[in-house]
Amino acid sequence: MEDFSPKPETRPAQSRSRVEPYARVVDSWLRADQSMPRKQRHTARRVFDRLVAEQGFAGSYSSVQRWVKHWRQEHRAESEGFMELAWAPGIGQVDFGLAEGRDSLAWSVTCMCWWS
C-alpha cells in the first residue's frame, strides 16, 4: 500500500551570515560591553549603524539582529538564567496580607498545595 500523506518540507542548508566577515570586530564590541552597565551596551541597531559607518557593511539590519541575538545566547552568564521551582509532595506555600474591600479591611490567608 502506498503512502499518500504529504511529505514534510525540507529546508535548504543555511548559508553563512553576511555578518561573518565582520564577526571579529563585532565580537570585540560585544565583549567590551559585558563589563559596561546594561544601559550603555550596544543594541543590535547600534551594532548595525557602526558596521555601516565604520566597516562599510552592505547587509541588512535583520541579519545583524539575528547574529547579535545568537552571540548573546552563546555568551550568556550562568547568573542570567532562571531555575525552575520543584515542589516535593507535602510542601505548600502560604501567603497572608490585608485585603481592602469596599467599606472595610480584612486579613486574608492563601494556601497553595502543589501536589493536591
Short mmCIF file of N, CA and C in Angstrom, two decimals:
data_model
loop_
_atom_site.label_atom_id
_atom_site.label_comp_id
_atom_site.label_asym_id
_atom_site.label_seq_id
_atom_site.Cartn_x
_atom_site.Cartn_y
_atom_site.Cartn_z
N MET A 1 0.84 -1.17 0.00
CA MET A 1 0.00 0.00 0.00
C MET A 1 0.89 1.24 0.00
N GLU A 2 0.56 2.19 -0.83
CA GLU A 2 1.37 3.40 -0.99
C GLU A 2 0.93 4.48 -0.01
N ASP A 3 1.88 5.20 0.53
CA ASP A 3 1.60 6.28 1.48
C ASP A 3 1.38 7.58 0.71
N PHE A 4 0.16 8.15 0.80
CA PHE A 4 -0.16 9.37 0.09
C PHE A 4 -0.15 10.61 1.00
N SER A 5 0.33 10.45 2.21
CA SER A 5 0.37 11.61 3.10
C SER A 5 1.42 12.60 2.60
N PRO A 6 1.21 13.91 2.86
CA PRO A 6 2.17 14.90 2.36
C PRO A 6 3.53 14.76 3.05
N LYS A 7 4.54 14.95 2.27
CA LYS A 7 5.91 14.86 2.78
C LYS A 7 6.26 16.19 3.47
N PRO A 8 7.00 16.14 4.58
CA PRO A 8 7.40 17.39 5.23
C PRO A 8 8.37 18.17 4.34
N GLU A 9 8.26 19.49 4.43
CA GLU A 9 9.15 20.33 3.63
C GLU A 9 10.57 20.24 4.18
N THR A 10 11.52 20.17 3.29
CA THR A 10 12.91 20.15 3.70
C THR A 10 13.49 21.54 3.49
N ARG A 11 14.24 21.98 4.45
CA ARG A 11 14.85 23.30 4.36
C ARG A 11 16.24 23.16 3.73
N PRO A 12 16.61 24.11 2.92
CA PRO A 12 17.97 24.06 2.38
C PRO A 12 18.97 24.36 3.49
N ALA A 13 20.18 23.90 3.31
CA ALA A 13 21.23 24.16 4.31
C ALA A 13 21.42 25.66 4.44
N GLN A 14 21.56 26.12 5.68
CA GLN A 14 21.70 27.55 5.91
C GLN A 14 23.04 28.04 5.38
N SER A 15 22.97 29.17 4.70
CA SER A 15 24.20 29.76 4.20
C SER A 15 24.84 30.60 5.29
N ARG A 16 26.04 31.01 5.07
CA ARG A 16 26.74 31.83 6.06
C ARG A 16 26.08 33.19 6.16
N SER A 17 26.13 33.74 7.34
CA SER A 17 25.58 35.07 7.58
C SER A 17 26.46 36.11 6.91
N ARG A 18 25.87 37.22 6.48
CA ARG A 18 26.65 38.29 5.88
C ARG A 18 27.47 39.03 6.94
N VAL A 19 27.18 38.74 8.20
CA VAL A 19 27.91 39.38 9.29
C VAL A 19 29.22 38.65 9.58
N GLU A 20 29.35 37.40 9.15
CA GLU A 20 30.52 36.58 9.46
C GLU A 20 31.86 37.26 9.14
N PRO A 21 32.01 37.93 7.99
CA PRO A 21 33.30 38.59 7.74
C PRO A 21 33.65 39.67 8.77
N TYR A 22 32.65 40.19 9.46
CA TYR A 22 32.85 41.25 10.45
C TYR A 22 32.75 40.71 11.87
N ALA A 23 32.73 39.40 12.02
CA ALA A 23 32.48 38.78 13.33
C ALA A 23 33.52 39.17 14.37
N ARG A 24 34.78 39.27 13.99
CA ARG A 24 35.82 39.61 14.97
C ARG A 24 35.62 41.02 15.52
N VAL A 25 35.24 41.96 14.65
CA VAL A 25 35.03 43.34 15.08
C VAL A 25 33.83 43.41 16.02
N VAL A 26 32.72 42.80 15.61
CA VAL A 26 31.50 42.84 16.42
C VAL A 26 31.72 42.10 17.73
N ASP A 27 32.44 40.99 17.67
CA ASP A 27 32.73 40.23 18.89
C ASP A 27 33.52 41.09 19.88
N SER A 28 34.47 41.86 19.40
CA SER A 28 35.24 42.72 20.31
C SER A 28 34.36 43.80 20.93
N TRP A 29 33.42 44.35 20.16
CA TRP A 29 32.49 45.35 20.71
C TRP A 29 31.62 44.74 21.79
N LEU A 30 31.07 43.57 21.51
CA LEU A 30 30.15 42.96 22.45
C LEU A 30 30.87 42.42 23.69
N ARG A 31 32.10 41.94 23.53
CA ARG A 31 32.86 41.50 24.70
C ARG A 31 33.20 42.68 25.61
N ALA A 32 33.54 43.83 25.03
CA ALA A 32 33.81 45.03 25.82
C ALA A 32 32.55 45.48 26.55
N ASP A 33 31.39 45.25 25.94
CA ASP A 33 30.12 45.64 26.55
C ASP A 33 29.80 44.85 27.81
N GLN A 34 30.34 43.64 27.94
CA GLN A 34 29.99 42.81 29.09
C GLN A 34 30.42 43.43 30.42
N SER A 35 31.42 44.30 30.40
CA SER A 35 31.85 44.96 31.63
C SER A 35 31.17 46.31 31.83
N MET A 36 30.35 46.71 30.88
CA MET A 36 29.66 48.00 30.95
C MET A 36 28.30 47.84 31.63
N PRO A 37 27.76 48.93 32.19
CA PRO A 37 26.38 48.87 32.70
C PRO A 37 25.42 48.53 31.57
N ARG A 38 24.32 47.89 31.90
CA ARG A 38 23.38 47.39 30.90
C ARG A 38 22.89 48.48 29.94
N LYS A 39 22.63 49.67 30.44
CA LYS A 39 22.10 50.75 29.60
C LYS A 39 23.14 51.31 28.63
N GLN A 40 24.41 51.00 28.83
CA GLN A 40 25.46 51.53 27.96
C GLN A 40 25.96 50.51 26.94
N ARG A 41 25.34 49.35 26.87
CA ARG A 41 25.78 48.31 25.95
C ARG A 41 25.23 48.54 24.55
N HIS A 42 25.88 47.90 23.58
CA HIS A 42 25.43 48.00 22.19
C HIS A 42 24.11 47.27 22.00
N THR A 43 23.19 47.90 21.34
CA THR A 43 21.99 47.21 20.87
C THR A 43 22.30 46.70 19.47
N ALA A 44 21.44 45.85 18.95
CA ALA A 44 21.64 45.36 17.58
C ALA A 44 21.60 46.53 16.59
N ARG A 45 20.76 47.52 16.86
CA ARG A 45 20.67 48.70 15.99
C ARG A 45 21.99 49.47 15.99
N ARG A 46 22.58 49.63 17.17
CA ARG A 46 23.85 50.35 17.27
C ARG A 46 24.97 49.58 16.59
N VAL A 47 24.98 48.26 16.72
CA VAL A 47 25.98 47.44 16.05
C VAL A 47 25.84 47.61 14.53
N PHE A 48 24.61 47.57 14.05
CA PHE A 48 24.36 47.74 12.61
C PHE A 48 24.86 49.11 12.14
N ASP A 49 24.50 50.17 12.88
CA ASP A 49 24.92 51.52 12.49
C ASP A 49 26.43 51.66 12.45
N ARG A 50 27.12 51.09 13.45
CA ARG A 50 28.58 51.15 13.47
C ARG A 50 29.20 50.34 12.34
N LEU A 51 28.62 49.19 12.03
CA LEU A 51 29.15 48.39 10.92
C LEU A 51 29.04 49.14 9.60
N VAL A 52 27.91 49.79 9.38
CA VAL A 52 27.72 50.53 8.15
C VAL A 52 28.69 51.71 8.08
N ALA A 53 28.78 52.47 9.18
CA ALA A 53 29.60 53.67 9.19
C ALA A 53 31.11 53.38 9.19
N GLU A 54 31.54 52.41 9.99
CA GLU A 54 32.97 52.18 10.16
C GLU A 54 33.54 51.10 9.25
N GLN A 55 32.72 50.12 8.88
CA GLN A 55 33.24 48.97 8.13
C GLN A 55 32.68 48.86 6.72
N GLY A 56 31.72 49.69 6.36
CA GLY A 56 31.13 49.63 5.02
C GLY A 56 30.24 48.42 4.82
N PHE A 57 29.58 47.97 5.87
CA PHE A 57 28.71 46.79 5.81
C PHE A 57 27.55 47.05 4.86
N ALA A 58 27.26 46.08 3.98
CA ALA A 58 26.19 46.24 2.99
C ALA A 58 25.02 45.30 3.23
N GLY A 59 25.03 44.59 4.35
CA GLY A 59 23.95 43.65 4.65
C GLY A 59 22.76 44.35 5.28
N SER A 60 21.79 43.54 5.70
CA SER A 60 20.56 44.08 6.27
C SER A 60 20.63 44.13 7.79
N TYR A 61 19.76 44.96 8.36
CA TYR A 61 19.68 45.07 9.82
C TYR A 61 19.25 43.75 10.43
N SER A 62 18.31 43.04 9.79
CA SER A 62 17.80 41.79 10.37
C SER A 62 18.89 40.73 10.48
N SER A 63 19.84 40.71 9.55
CA SER A 63 20.93 39.74 9.66
C SER A 63 21.83 40.07 10.85
N VAL A 64 22.06 41.35 11.09
CA VAL A 64 22.85 41.77 12.26
C VAL A 64 22.08 41.44 13.53
N GLN A 65 20.79 41.68 13.52
CA GLN A 65 19.95 41.41 14.69
C GLN A 65 19.99 39.92 15.04
N ARG A 66 19.86 39.04 14.05
CA ARG A 66 19.93 37.59 14.31
C ARG A 66 21.30 37.20 14.83
N TRP A 67 22.36 37.76 14.25
CA TRP A 67 23.72 37.42 14.67
C TRP A 67 23.97 37.85 16.11
N VAL A 68 23.55 39.07 16.48
CA VAL A 68 23.74 39.57 17.84
C VAL A 68 22.94 38.74 18.83
N LYS A 69 21.72 38.37 18.47
CA LYS A 69 20.89 37.54 19.35
C LYS A 69 21.57 36.20 19.61
N HIS A 70 22.07 35.58 18.55
CA HIS A 70 22.77 34.30 18.68
C HIS A 70 24.02 34.45 19.54
N TRP A 71 24.80 35.53 19.33
CA TRP A 71 26.01 35.77 20.11
C TRP A 71 25.67 35.91 21.59
N ARG A 72 24.61 36.66 21.90
CA ARG A 72 24.24 36.87 23.30
C ARG A 72 23.77 35.58 23.96
N GLN A 73 23.09 34.73 23.22
CA GLN A 73 22.65 33.45 23.79
C GLN A 73 23.85 32.57 24.09
N GLU A 74 24.86 32.59 23.24
CA GLU A 74 26.05 31.77 23.47
C GLU A 74 26.92 32.30 24.60
N HIS A 75 26.90 33.59 24.84
CA HIS A 75 27.78 34.21 25.83
C HIS A 75 27.03 34.66 27.08
N ARG A 76 25.88 34.10 27.29
CA ARG A 76 25.09 34.46 28.48
C ARG A 76 25.77 33.90 29.73
N ALA A 77 25.81 34.73 30.77
CA ALA A 77 26.41 34.29 32.03
C ALA A 77 25.46 33.33 32.74
N GLU A 78 26.03 32.46 33.56
CA GLU A 78 25.21 31.49 34.31
C GLU A 78 24.21 32.21 35.21
N SER A 79 24.59 33.37 35.72
CA SER A 79 23.73 34.09 36.66
C SER A 79 22.54 34.75 35.99
N GLU A 80 22.51 34.80 34.65
CA GLU A 80 21.40 35.45 33.95
C GLU A 80 20.24 34.48 33.68
N GLY A 81 20.35 33.26 34.12
CA GLY A 81 19.30 32.28 33.86
C GLY A 81 18.25 32.26 34.94
N PHE A 82 17.46 31.25 34.94
CA PHE A 82 16.46 31.08 35.98
C PHE A 82 16.43 29.61 36.36
N MET A 83 15.86 29.33 37.49
CA MET A 83 15.79 27.96 37.96
C MET A 83 14.32 27.60 38.15
N GLU A 84 13.93 26.49 37.61
CA GLU A 84 12.56 26.00 37.76
C GLU A 84 12.35 25.57 39.21
N LEU A 85 11.26 26.01 39.79
CA LEU A 85 10.95 25.60 41.16
C LEU A 85 10.42 24.18 41.15
N ALA A 86 10.93 23.35 42.02
CA ALA A 86 10.47 21.97 42.15
C ALA A 86 9.86 21.81 43.53
N TRP A 87 8.65 21.31 43.57
CA TRP A 87 7.93 21.14 44.83
C TRP A 87 7.80 19.66 45.16
N ALA A 88 8.23 19.30 46.33
CA ALA A 88 8.11 17.92 46.78
C ALA A 88 6.69 17.71 47.33
N PRO A 89 6.21 16.46 47.35
CA PRO A 89 4.89 16.20 47.93
C PRO A 89 4.86 16.64 49.40
N GLY A 90 3.75 17.24 49.80
CA GLY A 90 3.58 17.68 51.17
C GLY A 90 4.08 19.09 51.43
N ILE A 91 4.64 19.74 50.43
CA ILE A 91 5.14 21.10 50.59
C ILE A 91 4.10 22.07 50.03
N GLY A 92 3.88 23.16 50.70
CA GLY A 92 2.93 24.16 50.24
C GLY A 92 3.48 25.55 50.46
N GLN A 93 2.72 26.52 50.01
CA GLN A 93 3.11 27.90 50.16
C GLN A 93 1.95 28.66 50.77
N VAL A 94 2.22 29.47 51.78
CA VAL A 94 1.17 30.23 52.46
C VAL A 94 1.53 31.70 52.39
N ASP A 95 0.59 32.51 51.95
CA ASP A 95 0.76 33.96 51.90
C ASP A 95 -0.37 34.60 52.69
N PHE A 96 -0.09 35.68 53.35
CA PHE A 96 -1.14 36.39 54.06
C PHE A 96 -0.96 37.89 53.84
N GLY A 97 -2.04 38.60 54.00
CA GLY A 97 -1.97 40.04 53.80
C GLY A 97 -3.29 40.70 54.15
N LEU A 98 -3.37 41.97 53.86
CA LEU A 98 -4.55 42.78 54.16
C LEU A 98 -5.29 43.03 52.86
N ALA A 99 -6.56 42.62 52.80
CA ALA A 99 -7.39 42.81 51.62
C ALA A 99 -8.31 43.99 51.85
N GLU A 100 -8.38 44.86 50.88
CA GLU A 100 -9.21 46.06 51.00
C GLU A 100 -10.53 45.84 50.28
N GLY A 101 -11.62 45.92 51.02
CA GLY A 101 -12.95 45.79 50.44
C GLY A 101 -13.55 47.17 50.15
N ARG A 102 -14.82 47.17 49.83
CA ARG A 102 -15.50 48.43 49.53
C ARG A 102 -15.54 49.35 50.74
N ASP A 103 -15.93 48.79 51.89
CA ASP A 103 -16.08 49.60 53.10
C ASP A 103 -15.22 49.13 54.26
N SER A 104 -14.43 48.08 54.07
CA SER A 104 -13.69 47.56 55.22
C SER A 104 -12.38 46.92 54.77
N LEU A 105 -11.57 46.60 55.75
CA LEU A 105 -10.32 45.89 55.54
C LEU A 105 -10.45 44.51 56.17
N ALA A 106 -9.86 43.52 55.55
CA ALA A 106 -9.91 42.16 56.10
C ALA A 106 -8.57 41.48 55.88
N TRP A 107 -8.19 40.66 56.83
CA TRP A 107 -6.99 39.86 56.68
C TRP A 107 -7.31 38.67 55.78
N SER A 108 -6.37 38.32 54.91
CA SER A 108 -6.58 37.16 54.04
C SER A 108 -5.41 36.20 54.16
N VAL A 109 -5.71 34.92 54.03
CA VAL A 109 -4.69 33.87 54.04
C VAL A 109 -4.91 33.02 52.79
N THR A 110 -3.84 32.80 52.04
CA THR A 110 -3.91 31.98 50.84
C THR A 110 -2.94 30.83 51.00
N CYS A 111 -3.40 29.62 50.75
CA CYS A 111 -2.56 28.43 50.86
C CYS A 111 -2.59 27.69 49.54
N MET A 112 -1.42 27.40 48.98
CA MET A 112 -1.33 26.64 47.74
C MET A 112 -0.58 25.35 48.00
N CYS A 113 -1.21 24.24 47.73
CA CYS A 113 -0.59 22.92 47.88
C CYS A 113 -0.37 22.37 46.47
N TRP A 114 0.87 22.23 46.07
CA TRP A 114 1.21 21.91 44.68
C TRP A 114 0.89 20.47 44.30
N TRP A 115 0.81 19.57 45.22
CA TRP A 115 0.57 18.17 44.91
C TRP A 115 -0.84 17.74 45.28
N SER A 116 -1.76 18.66 45.43
CA SER A 116 -3.11 18.24 45.84
C SER A 116 -4.01 17.99 44.64
#
